[in-house]
Amino acid sequence: MSGTPRLRSAYPLTPNSGQRLQNSYGGGKGASESRVPLPVLSGPPQDPQAPLVPFSLVDAPSQRLYITFFYLGLTVWRLCDYQRLVSDDSDSLWLFMKWVAIDSVFLYGLPGLKVPWLQWSATTMTILFAVHAIADAVLMFRIPIPVEAWLVAFTRLFYDRELAVSERRVKPATILQNSSLILGKQIIHILPEGSAMLNPEQAPYCIDTVTTSVDLPIRVNQTNPISIELLRIDLDTNLNETITINPKEIRKLKKQAEKRFLHHEPASPRLLQYTVKQTGLYRLQKVVDESKLEVQRRLSDALVVRCPSASIKTVPENKCMGDLSNFHLRVDATPPIIVKYSKIVKGEERGRVVLSIPPENLASPLVRQRTSVAPITGVSAANVDVSWARIQSTSIPLNESLGVIGDWKYSIDEVEDGCGNRVTYNSSHLVEFYRQRQINILPLEQKFSVHERPKAYLQGCDSQRPLRVPKGRSVRLPVEIGQSGPNKVDHGAHRFSYQFTPSADILPNQEHAKNASFAEFELGNNAGPHEISAPGLYTLQSVQSAFCAGEVLEPSSCLLSNPTEPSLNIDSQTIPDRCAGNSVGLTVDLDLTGTPPFRIKYIIRRRGGPVTPEVKETDLLHTQLDLRPVHSGHYTYEFLEISDSVYKEPRSLRDQNFVLEQDVKPPASARFLDPYPNRKTCIGEPVSLEIQLMGDAPWNLDYEIVHQGRRHKRKLDAIDTSIFTLTTDELSNGGEYSVALTAVTDRSGCKVSLEQETKIEVALQRPKASFGVIDGHRTTLALAGRPVKLPLRLQGEAPWTVTHRKQNSDDLITSHFKTSNPDIEVREAGIYELVKVNDATCPGNLDAALKTFKVEWIPRPQVRMSESALVELVDDKFIKRDICEGDEDAVELSFTGTPPFDVEYDHEREPERGQRSTNTKKFTAGIRLASVRMDSSIAGLHRYKISKLSDLSYSHDRLSFMPVVVEQRVQARPVAAFFEGGMTYKYCKEEEAGGENVPISLQGKSPFLLEVEIRHHSSAKPEVVTIPNIETNRYNLHIPHRLLALGTHVVRIRKIKDANGCHRRMGQEAPAVHVNVAEVPSISALEALTDYCVGDRIAYTLSGSPPFNVFYTFQGQERKASSKTTNFRRLAEKPGEFTITAVTDQRSTECKAHVQITKTIHEMPSVRVSKGRTASVDIHEGGEAEILFEFGGTPPFEFSYTRSSNPPKGKKPQILETKSDVSYKHTKTVLASDEGIYEVVAIKDRFCAFSTQKVSGTSGQKLLTYR
């Protein structure tokens, strides 16, 4: 035996005592040859490893045998104490402590014997002592041990079979542990090499006058670089610059990195912080390690830009009401940019605004949110274009209407560029930081002072009343400044602009020509009046105060004319004597031009007599001067000077030599019958004048029409009536016309000159009328019944007559006005329309777009309740559908008016029993809808009357408010009860009819609807029987057999409903009766599940007398199974439909209890990785590999896969991470870049799941339910 080879793991050889003794005393051959005899000592040496009992007395195997016998004796003694404990009921604690002490002495004393193989370590001894102590506790305290279960479990290790749904025995392990469901794995190897990466966190960086440099992080992993090259791409020029970091700098950076790093593992990554002071796109170009080899670089860029900044291009602070703010925010940053600013009006903040500014052409990689460490631009450095990273100066216009008078302030709060660099301006420490470094802060605020606007008009001059000025002289433009709004206009300097068209270019309709010119002037602040001298049409265009442009009112136009200078033409005729035909004087026809009245100075000189000065004053353009001297002789008449109303300085006529001579030697006549010497008419209309002719018919009449210095002569012949109507042509030009009768000839043929003249004033344009605006609109809101003034704008000659009406009304209202900006007062809401307008002379025109004005009342508060299927209007009352006592109900009210609404209503009760009562309630509705809860606590008639209503604009008006009355009847609930509560009734399951009736008493209005609850003692869910149309107050209940199961049933009245629609639910405390049903076999599922997976166990419970026969169908085949117990269980080995159809027991073999319990068995999901094979892929650092998952089952699929380490041979892999994913298809590809072994550990589909990760008490699979 000593020569037999032994394994290293075998027990050590027992020491040979004989051999030991032989070697010790030199009895062997080897000893005599190799050992030197020792000197004889006084005693043998002490061996620390020697046994307590020498092997010379008892050898080692014998000692171990004796110890075993001693241990078996202790065990027998222990069992005897246990037996005595069971029979005598001894003290368990004492026996437990006794045997714990014996075991401790035995076990801890055993190593002291130093017997080979029994010298165990302290850990082993502690474990053995703990096991013995547990055994002592189990025995002495009589703790039951599931020996039977252990035996069953032990038996299943060798024989484990169960009945499946196919009625054959199968091994569950082959189904539950189906390794073919998850096949394949993917192994990824990453080639080991060092790496370096710039800006691993993709942090943004920026520099400016405050931050002049930034530290760029360079992460180095598993490498010791000695040279680093950075590529900088200039943002302005796109030129490349290579920055080399020498070994000395690298060592310095590494020392700084070691200080920042808490752990000192050599393989851990380090961050080298390299300082740069220039903007640009930085890229790690080259890294060389100690082995002179280039280190792999992870592509990542660091973008250093100018820090974003924002300022305001300030504009003048003074603005006018209604102006736009019209200033710009200037932002200098790398797009896309986000700017935040706030607005304060009159000391109150009006919100914060966030503006997003995209880059030009949207061509920037910063527009996309980068979620990885990929480079900003993927092109090579030679072709990269970083123009998108340059500072973009953007001017953002802010145009907001300044509609509130007072102080406004806009301030910039924050600016952020596309990289994520953010500057906040509203922090006080930033302002202090700038101040300490004497850095100029750009304007960050824009303030405005909003002022009121002035109004201006022309006074004393309009299109009908021109200014007449002599040529070469000027006159003041009559501008007046009015008041605007509730604030008085600042009467300081005002600037005006006007439009001017020369007289020759004025259009026929007296409008400005296209080539009209514009001019400006200023009034106030010691500035004199503005003088005008050029003839033409002046129209005031604008008025500007020191801050604001104002509004121009009517009249705004004025016509300035330079009338023609006065001139004179004379023509003379002798005045013959009618009888003798001698001349009795001289009739001088004076043809005048100019502006009447005229003053003509002449002298009469008689030969040999004195010179007599005379003055002729006339308002006519043609007049006659009868010179009838008293004395005969030779007379000389000389016209010397002429002047008119405009040219008051006399003009000499001597150069025209108006001298008449006559030797002094009653004719036909004509005159105007018009009682008004000066008539007015409208432009474009003819004028009719009545003329009386004297003499003998027929007459010939000469007359002239003079306008603006132009003379048009006309002649009428053969007039045979003495009263004649002279009708002129249409007068197409505005201004003054003169119609003069110049001569008349009667039958005698003697032509007599006339001095008859009449003037006609032709309006320059037709009058106009339009509605003005209120707050910029031709609509207004006002309180009902209050007068409303509608602004009018009139053009023409005062006074005006304006006719208006309310649309859809035939009543016309005529008003007379003397000013051009009057108001019309109305008292009704509606659309008011101008019908016609007349000024002092002419009918006018109306602009269709400006002739209407809409007046709306702020609606008075009203409350309405619409009719519906639940509400009916009867005799001005709303009858709401009856409800039952205790039901919740509410009435929905809708309001019109201005919230909030204050409502007061009266609630009147007329109960079925008791006295009538009334109480008043109030509530406030904050919106236009409100819900009023109806009272249903007392049965009877309830009446609700809304008596008062007011809102924010109107108080309660009892004259205009119509109360709303709502009535509702509350019906009492019905009552149902058993006549004999608590009584037990008997039914038999086999009977198809018959059985005892359960009498029930009913109270209420028939017909009734009754719900009865039948609850089996073993079921938590009751059966409910609904019995409709019960016409009497007593009903005999017969329970259908289909609702009865074996055992005792509790029957309760669950609900009763009467003809009023009211119902009453009975609680569990209501009286009940019991129904006992004779035993019939039944079967029920232990679980409520209907879907199972292959490998699950489908269990049922049976009631009745065993044994049972269970009938079921599976996969279309009818099968029969028997069960000797009340449990029926089968293993689902295949997918399909499993349906229990019937069951019988020992006492009812001839009667089947038919059931229909269906369970669906689903196949297990499966997954294959890499086509079900083990695939290995090698990738570089940063690379990716595809992992293909193929699924079997019902989508969607949820699966978990692990990444384990690639262990060396002989070692188990360690799970590094576990991930979960979802696939809605039967295939899915996942990209992986980390090294390891990828394999699926769990898979589940719509119904089932399978996992290779075992959990105690589970089989590795379960049924999933998707809801």
XYZ file of C-alpha atoms in Angstrom, residues 497-1082:
586
model
C -45.248 120.646 -40.899
C -47.576 121.533 -43.711
C -48.163 120.656 -47.344
C -48.222 123.360 -49.964
C -49.474 123.347 -53.536
C -49.187 126.514 -55.654
C -52.395 127.953 -56.975
C -51.620 126.905 -60.535
C -51.229 123.214 -59.542
C -54.307 122.810 -57.370
C -56.511 120.005 -58.710
C -60.068 120.761 -59.850
C -61.478 119.173 -56.694
C -59.371 121.581 -54.686
C -56.973 118.856 -53.553
C -53.195 118.926 -53.493
C -51.216 118.043 -56.581
C -48.712 115.218 -56.620
C -45.809 117.634 -56.733
C -46.912 119.387 -53.568
C -44.072 120.527 -51.319
C -43.659 120.194 -47.586
C -42.292 122.665 -45.067
C -41.790 122.943 -41.326
C -41.817 125.734 -38.791
C -41.647 126.166 -35.031
C -43.783 128.098 -32.562
C -43.058 128.871 -28.959
C -39.831 129.462 -27.022
C -39.670 133.070 -28.267
C -40.249 131.967 -31.864
C -42.467 134.421 -33.765
C -45.485 133.543 -35.885
C -44.918 131.712 -39.126
C -45.474 133.965 -42.130
C -46.648 132.675 -45.527
C -46.805 134.623 -48.762
C -46.929 132.211 -51.715
C -50.432 131.742 -53.069
C -51.775 128.222 -52.943
C -53.303 125.566 -50.715
C -51.783 125.062 -47.280
C -52.675 121.905 -45.318
C -51.401 121.295 -41.829
C -49.869 117.800 -41.818
C -48.384 117.297 -38.392
C -47.703 118.889 -35.060
C -44.733 118.002 -32.898
C -44.189 119.044 -29.317
C -40.860 118.886 -27.577
C -41.367 115.119 -27.325
C -44.346 113.929 -29.317
C -45.985 114.049 -32.689
C -49.577 115.155 -32.301
C -52.868 114.976 -34.160
C -54.185 117.496 -36.659
C -57.853 118.410 -36.265
C -60.186 120.089 -38.700
C -59.995 122.636 -40.209
C -56.528 121.748 -41.373
C -56.450 123.381 -44.846
C -56.226 127.017 -45.769
C -56.146 128.647 -49.234
C -53.943 131.698 -49.683
C -54.476 133.734 -52.803
C -52.737 136.752 -54.296
C -55.599 138.467 -56.045
C -54.837 140.245 -59.235
C -53.745 143.819 -58.855
C -56.502 146.276 -59.471
C -56.709 147.517 -63.066
C -59.098 149.587 -65.111
C -60.325 149.580 -68.681
C -62.679 152.271 -69.822
C -65.057 152.606 -72.641
C -67.254 155.633 -73.161
C -70.422 156.481 -74.982
C -72.267 159.698 -75.330
C -75.575 160.084 -73.708
C -77.891 161.521 -76.388
C -80.928 163.475 -75.661
C -84.010 161.252 -76.316
C -85.773 163.979 -78.002
C -83.184 165.819 -80.011
C -80.546 163.183 -80.163
C -77.888 165.528 -78.705
C -75.328 164.288 -76.274
C -76.274 165.075 -72.704
C -73.313 163.410 -71.061
C -70.957 160.624 -71.213
C -71.474 157.111 -70.000
C -68.158 155.556 -69.095
C -67.964 151.796 -68.813
C -65.479 150.880 -66.126
C -64.125 147.344 -66.463
C -62.342 146.521 -63.216
C -60.167 143.625 -62.158
C -59.082 143.018 -58.617
C -60.793 142.482 -55.308
C -63.801 144.681 -54.607
C -64.556 147.159 -53.300
C -62.702 149.479 -55.672
C -61.864 153.109 -55.179
C -61.274 155.096 -58.401
C -60.030 158.651 -58.266
C -60.647 160.907 -61.275
C -60.926 164.595 -62.102
C -63.339 166.593 -64.224
C -61.882 169.550 -66.016
C -64.049 172.042 -67.880
C -62.479 174.256 -70.367
C -62.064 177.515 -68.755
C -63.263 176.161 -65.435
C -61.867 174.620 -62.240
C -60.653 171.061 -61.826
C -63.024 168.957 -59.753
C -61.637 165.825 -58.089
C -64.066 162.908 -57.747
C -63.943 159.436 -56.236
C -65.898 156.477 -57.523
C -66.311 153.561 -55.046
C -67.846 150.375 -56.306
C -68.080 146.731 -55.362
C -68.577 145.734 -58.981
C -66.086 144.593 -61.533
C -68.019 146.388 -64.224
C -69.743 149.603 -63.531
C -70.853 152.645 -65.359
C -70.075 156.143 -64.552
C -72.615 158.616 -65.861
C -70.973 161.888 -66.396
C -73.717 164.364 -66.881
C -72.355 167.815 -66.501
C -74.710 170.507 -65.454
C -73.208 173.015 -67.699
C -72.487 172.766 -71.340
C -69.056 172.960 -72.630
C -66.029 170.968 -73.422
C -65.234 168.549 -70.647
C -62.148 166.539 -70.004
C -62.341 163.474 -67.736
C -59.047 161.982 -66.499
C -58.794 158.799 -64.357
C -55.822 159.109 -61.985
C -55.652 156.268 -59.349
C -57.264 152.953 -58.463
C -57.198 150.757 -55.312
C -59.157 147.718 -54.007
C -59.713 145.828 -50.738
C -56.420 144.007 -51.003
C -54.176 146.578 -52.619
C -55.077 149.500 -50.478
C -52.208 151.626 -51.728
C -53.496 153.602 -54.765
C -52.042 152.667 -58.151
C -51.489 155.412 -60.683
C -53.342 155.270 -63.995
C -51.560 158.145 -65.602
C -49.403 155.858 -67.700
C -52.543 154.426 -69.332
C -53.777 157.841 -70.388
C -57.381 157.314 -69.430
C -58.556 160.774 -70.651
C -61.989 161.373 -72.178
C -63.207 164.551 -73.801
C -66.745 165.484 -74.731
C -68.774 168.292 -75.857
C -71.836 168.295 -73.792
C -74.531 167.286 -75.904
C -83.308 157.669 -71.845
C -82.318 154.553 -73.431
C -83.166 150.790 -72.999
C -82.337 149.238 -69.586
C -81.999 145.880 -67.679
C -81.615 144.889 -64.025
C -81.365 141.842 -61.775
C -84.464 140.830 -59.838
C -82.497 138.675 -57.334
C -83.153 140.101 -53.868
C -79.766 138.724 -52.674
C -76.944 140.628 -54.282
C -74.406 137.901 -53.342
C -75.468 134.297 -53.840
C -73.773 131.070 -52.781
C -73.839 127.798 -54.651
C -72.070 124.478 -54.830
C -69.221 123.551 -57.053
C -70.258 121.911 -60.321
C -73.791 123.388 -60.356
C -75.258 126.107 -62.648
C -76.887 129.290 -61.324
C -80.169 130.825 -62.528
C -80.660 134.591 -62.323
C -83.913 136.457 -63.053
C -83.512 139.644 -65.121
C -86.067 142.363 -65.818
C -85.802 144.029 -69.263
C -87.180 147.467 -69.924
C -87.897 148.974 -73.301
C -89.463 147.565 -76.441
C -89.094 143.847 -77.223
C -87.218 142.106 -78.583
C -84.066 142.698 -76.645
C -80.490 141.736 -77.127
C -78.535 141.344 -73.873
C -74.790 141.397 -73.420
C -73.358 140.048 -70.146
C -70.011 138.813 -68.736
C -68.932 136.127 -66.273
C -65.696 136.970 -64.462
C -63.718 134.438 -62.397
C -60.146 134.693 -61.144
C -59.414 137.590 -63.516
C -60.808 135.783 -66.533
C -63.664 137.393 -68.372
C -66.134 135.416 -70.470
C -68.514 137.488 -72.553
C -71.919 136.179 -73.577
C -74.789 137.567 -75.641
C -78.440 136.660 -75.749
C -80.552 137.688 -78.737
C -84.271 138.024 -79.448
C -85.512 138.012 -75.914
C -89.218 138.640 -76.145
C -90.234 138.552 -72.441
C -89.574 141.282 -70.005
C -88.787 138.802 -67.166
C -86.062 136.507 -68.266
C -84.149 133.728 -66.408
C -80.442 133.695 -67.154
C -78.879 130.233 -66.501
C -75.084 129.960 -66.405
C -72.944 126.975 -67.297
C -71.873 124.565 -64.544
C -69.465 126.392 -62.288
C -66.685 123.774 -62.090
C -64.194 125.843 -60.133
C -64.568 127.098 -56.622
C -64.271 130.708 -55.730
C -66.030 133.984 -56.477
C -67.860 134.549 -59.758
C -69.223 137.887 -60.996
C -72.087 138.050 -63.486
C -72.375 141.557 -65.027
C -74.960 142.905 -67.470
C -72.945 145.042 -69.869
C -75.438 146.248 -72.489
C -78.952 145.977 -73.737
C -80.508 146.837 -77.094
C -84.198 147.164 -77.690
C -86.288 147.433 -80.852
C -85.001 150.900 -81.555
C -81.576 149.494 -82.071
C -80.109 151.818 -79.530
C -77.597 149.935 -77.385
C -77.555 151.052 -73.819
C -74.690 150.160 -71.473
C -75.665 148.738 -68.111
C -74.186 148.729 -64.619
C -75.881 145.677 -63.236
C -73.720 143.051 -61.477
C -74.259 140.187 -59.004
C -71.720 137.966 -57.232
C -71.808 134.207 -56.816
C -69.727 132.402 -54.182
C -68.932 128.837 -55.336
C -67.771 126.474 -52.596
C -64.246 125.141 -53.161
C -65.317 121.585 -52.234
C -68.366 119.750 -50.981
C -68.694 119.331 -47.231
C -67.690 116.038 -45.634
C -68.690 114.286 -42.424
C -67.261 111.246 -40.636
C -67.118 109.750 -37.192
C -63.963 110.261 -35.175
C -62.293 107.605 -33.068
C -62.321 106.829 -29.357
C -59.100 105.204 -28.214
C -58.242 104.490 -31.820
C -61.487 102.667 -32.679
C -64.946 103.532 -33.909
C -66.484 101.351 -31.289
C -67.017 102.001 -27.596
C -68.300 100.241 -24.495
C -70.368 102.109 -21.915
C -72.673 101.496 -19.000
C -76.265 100.928 -20.012
C -78.453 104.042 -19.860
C -75.528 106.437 -19.644
C -75.237 109.024 -22.453
C -72.402 108.409 -24.913
C -70.842 111.150 -27.007
C -69.756 110.095 -30.477
C -67.069 112.351 -32.011
C -67.794 113.933 -35.423
C -65.324 115.355 -37.913
C -66.865 117.959 -40.275
C -65.391 119.743 -43.281
C -67.047 122.626 -45.077
C -68.576 125.946 -44.094
C -70.388 126.307 -40.819
C -73.078 125.769 -39.800
C -73.556 122.105 -40.639
C -76.705 120.040 -40.679
C -76.039 116.343 -40.044
C -78.620 113.595 -40.240
C -77.929 110.240 -38.629
C -79.884 107.180 -37.664
C -79.508 103.941 -35.819
C -79.184 100.996 -38.135
C -82.354 98.948 -38.590
C -84.341 102.007 -37.570
C -86.316 104.370 -39.815
C -86.092 107.329 -37.421
C -83.794 110.028 -38.768
C -82.241 112.490 -36.335
C -81.074 115.861 -37.623
C -78.540 117.944 -35.706
C -77.053 121.345 -36.318
C -73.456 122.207 -35.492
C -71.366 125.340 -35.630
C -67.971 123.717 -34.938
C -66.071 121.240 -37.047
C -65.394 118.725 -34.218
C -68.720 118.319 -32.394
C -70.193 115.306 -30.601
C -73.420 113.378 -31.085
C -75.005 112.204 -27.862
C -76.736 108.799 -27.944
C -78.409 106.780 -25.218
C -78.971 103.429 -26.894
C -76.618 100.665 -27.951
C -76.326 99.884 -31.626
C -74.604 100.887 -34.822
C -75.118 104.543 -35.670
C -74.840 105.651 -39.263
C -74.460 109.098 -40.827
C -77.147 109.564 -43.487
C -76.352 112.980 -44.957
C -74.563 116.224 -44.279
C -75.108 119.810 -45.432
C -73.052 122.824 -44.649
C -74.168 126.416 -44.972
C -74.363 126.078 -48.739
C -74.117 122.564 -50.148
C -75.057 118.973 -49.537
C -72.001 116.892 -48.725
C -70.395 113.481 -49.116
C -70.010 110.613 -46.640
C -67.131 108.143 -46.576
C -68.620 104.649 -46.410
C -65.768 103.401 -44.203
C -66.064 106.264 -41.713
C -69.781 106.859 -41.467
C -70.658 104.226 -38.856
C -69.931 104.004 -35.145
C -70.770 101.047 -32.926
C -71.974 101.592 -29.368
C -72.171 98.578 -27.083
C -73.425 98.432 -23.543
C -71.434 96.701 -20.919
C -73.928 93.890 -20.381
C -76.049 94.025 -17.261
C -75.698 90.997 -15.076
C -78.153 88.300 -15.960
C -78.537 84.736 -14.868
C -79.828 82.033 -17.147
C -80.556 78.386 -16.871
C -81.030 76.633 -20.176
C -83.758 74.113 -20.834
C -82.652 70.513 -21.245
C -83.860 66.990 -20.742
C -83.468 67.552 -17.001
C -84.969 71.032 -16.833
C -88.324 72.215 -18.245
C -89.685 75.773 -18.339
C -93.315 75.913 -17.188
C -95.138 79.187 -16.387
C -91.905 81.169 -16.007
C -90.543 78.555 -13.622
C -87.843 75.995 -14.271
C -89.021 72.571 -13.200
C -86.020 70.355 -12.543
C -86.306 66.614 -12.778
C -87.290 64.893 -9.548
C -84.474 63.420 -7.504
C -84.377 61.019 -4.658
C -83.811 61.789 -1.053
C -80.097 62.048 -0.294
C -79.008 62.220 -3.964
C -76.507 64.802 -5.070
C -77.823 67.302 -7.609
C -76.954 70.805 -8.684
C -78.281 73.455 -11.009
C -75.882 75.015 -13.485
C -76.240 78.795 -13.790
C -74.663 80.903 -16.527
C -74.108 84.618 -16.028
C -73.641 87.494 -18.418
C -71.899 90.618 -17.249
C -68.596 91.449 -15.601
C -67.333 88.946 -12.972
C -67.461 88.572 -10.030
C -71.202 88.109 -9.524
C -72.997 88.437 -6.171
C -76.082 86.243 -6.031
C -78.805 86.048 -3.387
C -81.524 83.404 -3.513
C -84.362 82.119 -1.309
C -84.730 78.414 -0.576
C -88.310 77.381 0.327
C -89.067 73.829 1.572
C -92.489 72.139 1.526
C -91.828 68.727 3.145
C -94.200 65.826 2.845
C -94.467 65.871 6.602
C -93.904 68.971 8.667
C -94.067 72.739 8.258
C -92.917 74.925 5.372
C -89.651 76.847 5.890
C -87.680 79.492 3.964
C -84.087 80.676 4.291
C -81.956 83.095 2.277
C -78.469 82.250 0.992
C -75.776 84.228 -0.764
C -72.734 83.318 -2.808
C -70.215 84.957 -5.138
C -69.336 83.548 -8.564
C -65.858 84.436 -9.797
C -66.546 83.294 -13.372
C -69.561 83.250 -15.677
C -70.564 79.760 -14.620
C -71.707 78.637 -11.192
C -73.162 75.504 -9.725
C -75.735 75.663 -6.907
C -76.103 72.478 -4.893
C -79.694 71.291 -4.529
C -80.942 70.269 -1.087
C -82.123 66.655 -1.020
C -81.933 65.943 2.684
C -85.719 66.226 3.171
C -88.339 64.703 0.886
C -90.847 67.184 -0.496
C -91.059 70.201 -2.810
C -88.057 72.566 -2.881
C -88.310 76.001 -4.498
C -85.235 78.173 -5.251
C -85.745 81.817 -6.217
C -82.782 83.953 -7.339
C -83.915 87.377 -6.115
C -80.831 89.604 -6.361
C -77.907 89.774 -8.755
C -75.069 92.278 -9.098
C -71.660 92.262 -10.765
C -68.537 94.380 -10.903
C -70.199 97.052 -13.096
C -73.815 97.140 -11.930
C -75.555 96.967 -8.610
C -78.771 95.042 -8.276
C -81.601 96.641 -10.223
C -84.960 95.267 -9.229
C -86.643 96.942 -12.223
C -84.518 95.300 -14.881
C -83.752 92.033 -13.139
C -86.102 89.124 -13.765
C -86.020 86.620 -10.859
C -85.294 82.992 -11.764
C -87.358 80.330 -10.007
C -86.341 76.667 -9.936
C -88.542 73.965 -8.457
C -87.597 70.392 -7.701
C -89.366 67.587 -5.918
C -87.363 65.257 -3.704
C -88.870 61.781 -3.611
C -88.610 59.527 -0.544
C -86.555 56.349 -0.999
C -88.292 52.939 -1.036
C -87.801 50.255 1.680
C -87.539 46.457 1.342
C -87.200 43.772 4.065
C -87.588 40.018 4.561
C -90.732 38.908 6.371
C -88.723 36.321 8.313
C -85.198 37.607 8.663
C -82.546 35.066 9.664
C -84.534 32.037 8.501
C -82.778 29.194 6.623
C -84.203 27.852 3.346
C -83.179 24.620 1.625
C -82.418 24.042 -2.077
C -81.172 21.098 -3.988
C -78.632 21.526 -6.753
C -80.003 18.621 -8.814
C -83.485 20.111 -9.038
C -84.182 22.201 -12.083
C -87.290 23.808 -10.530
C -89.009 24.102 -7.264
C -87.606 25.150 -3.948
C -88.878 27.372 -1.223
C -89.923 30.953 -1.817
C -88.502 33.800 0.252
C -91.216 36.446 1.043
C -90.142 40.104 0.873
C -92.051 43.248 2.010
C -91.799 46.385 -0.214
C -92.662 50.032 0.605
C -92.807 52.827 -1.967
C -94.443 53.482 -5.329
C -94.842 50.434 -7.553
C -93.621 48.989 -9.812
C -90.416 48.111 -7.972
C -87.037 46.886 -9.143
C -85.287 44.648 -6.642
C -81.647 43.541 -6.488
C -80.853 40.551 -4.286
C -77.315 39.508 -3.365
C -76.537 35.791 -3.047
C -73.131 35.165 -1.474
C -71.601 31.708 -1.098
C -69.654 31.148 2.124
C -66.463 30.386 0.170
C -66.700 33.189 -2.357
C -65.784 36.792 -1.827
C -67.790 37.945 -4.828
C -71.568 37.724 -4.523
C -74.090 36.949 -7.246
C -76.645 39.675 -7.896
C -80.215 38.941 -9.076
C -82.223 41.818 -10.573
C -86.016 41.473 -10.466
C -87.901 44.200 -12.422
C -91.571 45.247 -12.572
C -92.819 44.139 -9.155
C -96.367 45.514 -9.013
C -97.308 44.562 -5.417
C -95.886 45.385 -2.006
C -95.225 41.685 -1.275
C -92.987 39.531 -3.419
C -92.099 35.819 -3.125
C -88.481 35.361 -4.201
C -87.528 32.123 -5.910
C -83.732 31.762 -6.317
C -82.648 30.359 -9.708
C -80.644 27.146 -9.471
C -77.972 28.576 -11.742
C -76.937 30.931 -8.956
C -76.649 28.269 -6.295
C -73.566 26.276 -5.461
C -72.891 23.637 -2.894
C -72.899 24.833 0.668
C -74.517 27.647 2.537
C -75.556 30.897 0.872
C -76.377 34.199 2.473
C -79.197 36.077 0.729
C -79.468 39.826 1.320
C -81.515 42.583 -0.236
C -78.944 44.701 -1.988
C -81.000 47.424 -3.641
C -84.605 48.471 -4.211
C -85.853 50.985 -6.761
C -89.414 52.268 -7.171
C -91.373 53.979 -9.949
C -90.040 57.392 -8.915
C -86.573 56.272 -9.904
C -85.372 56.319 -6.299
C -83.380 53.485 -4.898
C -82.033 52.405 -1.552
C -78.899 50.316 -1.046
C -78.814 47.991 1.928
C -75.568 47.568 3.845
C -74.015 44.372 5.063
C -75.751 44.876 8.390
C -79.174 44.452 6.782
C -81.175 41.347 7.809
C -80.464 38.261 5.714
C -81.742 34.733 5.159
C -79.686 31.583 4.534
C -80.036 29.025 1.765
C -78.428 25.588 2.052
C -77.726 23.670 -1.171
C -77.156 19.934 -1.180
C -73.646 18.793 -2.096
C -72.839 18.452 -5.766
C -69.227 18.176 -6.899
C -67.650 21.388 -8.069
